[in-house]
Amino acid sequence: MKGTVSIPLTSLEPGEVARLADTRLDTETRSLLRSLGLTDASRLRVCKRGDPFIIQVRDTRIGVSRKVAGGIFVVHEDDETRRA
């Protein structure tokens, strides 16, 4: 996402909404996340921090390890939509 600063998913608090910017994960993990619906520029919401990290992508909740969450980089939605 051009002109924006991406941050690790682990930086977000429950309820915050962001869009996927990049993943810094191995090919197998990236492929698995894609198959679960986490694709380029997907909108996601943090449901729970911890291990696992629970995120909502579309109508699906996904649990990922804290290590994987640290390799998922996102950009915040506009300020008015940051809290869901």
XYZ file of C-alpha atoms in Angstrom:
84
model
C 0.000 0.000 0.000
C 1.766 3.064 -1.328
C 2.567 6.006 0.903
C 1.544 4.331 4.120
C 3.550 2.930 6.983
C 2.872 -0.680 7.805
C 3.045 -1.997 11.343
C 3.008 -5.536 12.712
C -0.404 -6.967 13.512
C 0.845 -7.482 17.075
C 0.788 -3.673 17.521
C -2.995 -3.510 17.268
C -5.454 -3.674 20.147
C -8.729 -5.637 20.150
C -11.343 -3.844 18.066
C -8.841 -2.070 15.826
C -9.349 -2.439 12.081
C -6.601 -2.518 9.462
C -5.788 -3.723 5.961
C -3.165 -6.296 5.076
C -0.093 -4.590 3.627
C 2.543 -7.332 3.578
C 3.569 -10.619 5.116
C 7.081 -11.545 6.134
C 6.429 -15.230 6.527
C 7.533 -18.439 4.853
C 5.780 -19.492 1.648
C 3.797 -22.293 3.291
C 2.370 -20.024 6.007
C 1.508 -17.295 3.469
C -0.292 -19.868 1.347
C -2.256 -21.161 4.344
C -3.315 -17.634 5.336
C -4.407 -16.930 1.750
C -6.530 -20.084 1.754
C -8.190 -18.827 4.959
C -9.121 -15.548 3.251
C -6.249 -13.270 4.267
C -5.388 -11.906 0.820
C -3.813 -8.673 -0.448
C -5.437 -5.606 1.127
C -7.892 -7.732 3.136
C -9.700 -5.786 5.836
C -9.236 -7.375 9.236
C -10.196 -6.710 12.830
C -8.331 -7.837 15.936
C -10.671 -9.794 18.210
C -8.154 -10.964 20.819
C -4.467 -10.390 21.487
C -2.265 -13.113 22.847
C -1.253 -16.546 21.720
C -3.215 -17.246 19.652
C -4.027 -13.876 18.126
C -7.654 -13.970 16.932
C -8.489 -11.868 13.886
C -11.649 -11.517 11.859
C -11.370 -11.508 8.077
C -14.710 -10.987 6.367
C -17.108 -13.258 8.289
C -14.435 -15.666 9.534
C -12.367 -15.630 12.704
C -8.834 -16.975 12.393
C -6.422 -17.886 15.166
C -2.722 -17.407 14.453
C 0.261 -17.805 16.731
C 1.845 -14.663 18.120
C 4.931 -15.440 15.999
C 2.853 -15.543 12.801
C 0.964 -12.380 13.845
C 4.344 -10.641 14.157
C 5.030 -11.427 10.490
C 1.744 -9.929 9.280
C 2.058 -6.215 8.500
C -0.969 -3.968 8.247
C -1.982 -0.339 7.806
C -4.694 1.257 9.928
C -8.017 2.063 8.373
C -8.978 5.760 8.407
C -9.357 7.136 11.931
C -13.161 7.055 11.835
C -13.171 3.301 11.105
C -10.302 2.177 13.324
C -12.595 0.965 16.113
C -15.184 -1.612 15.102
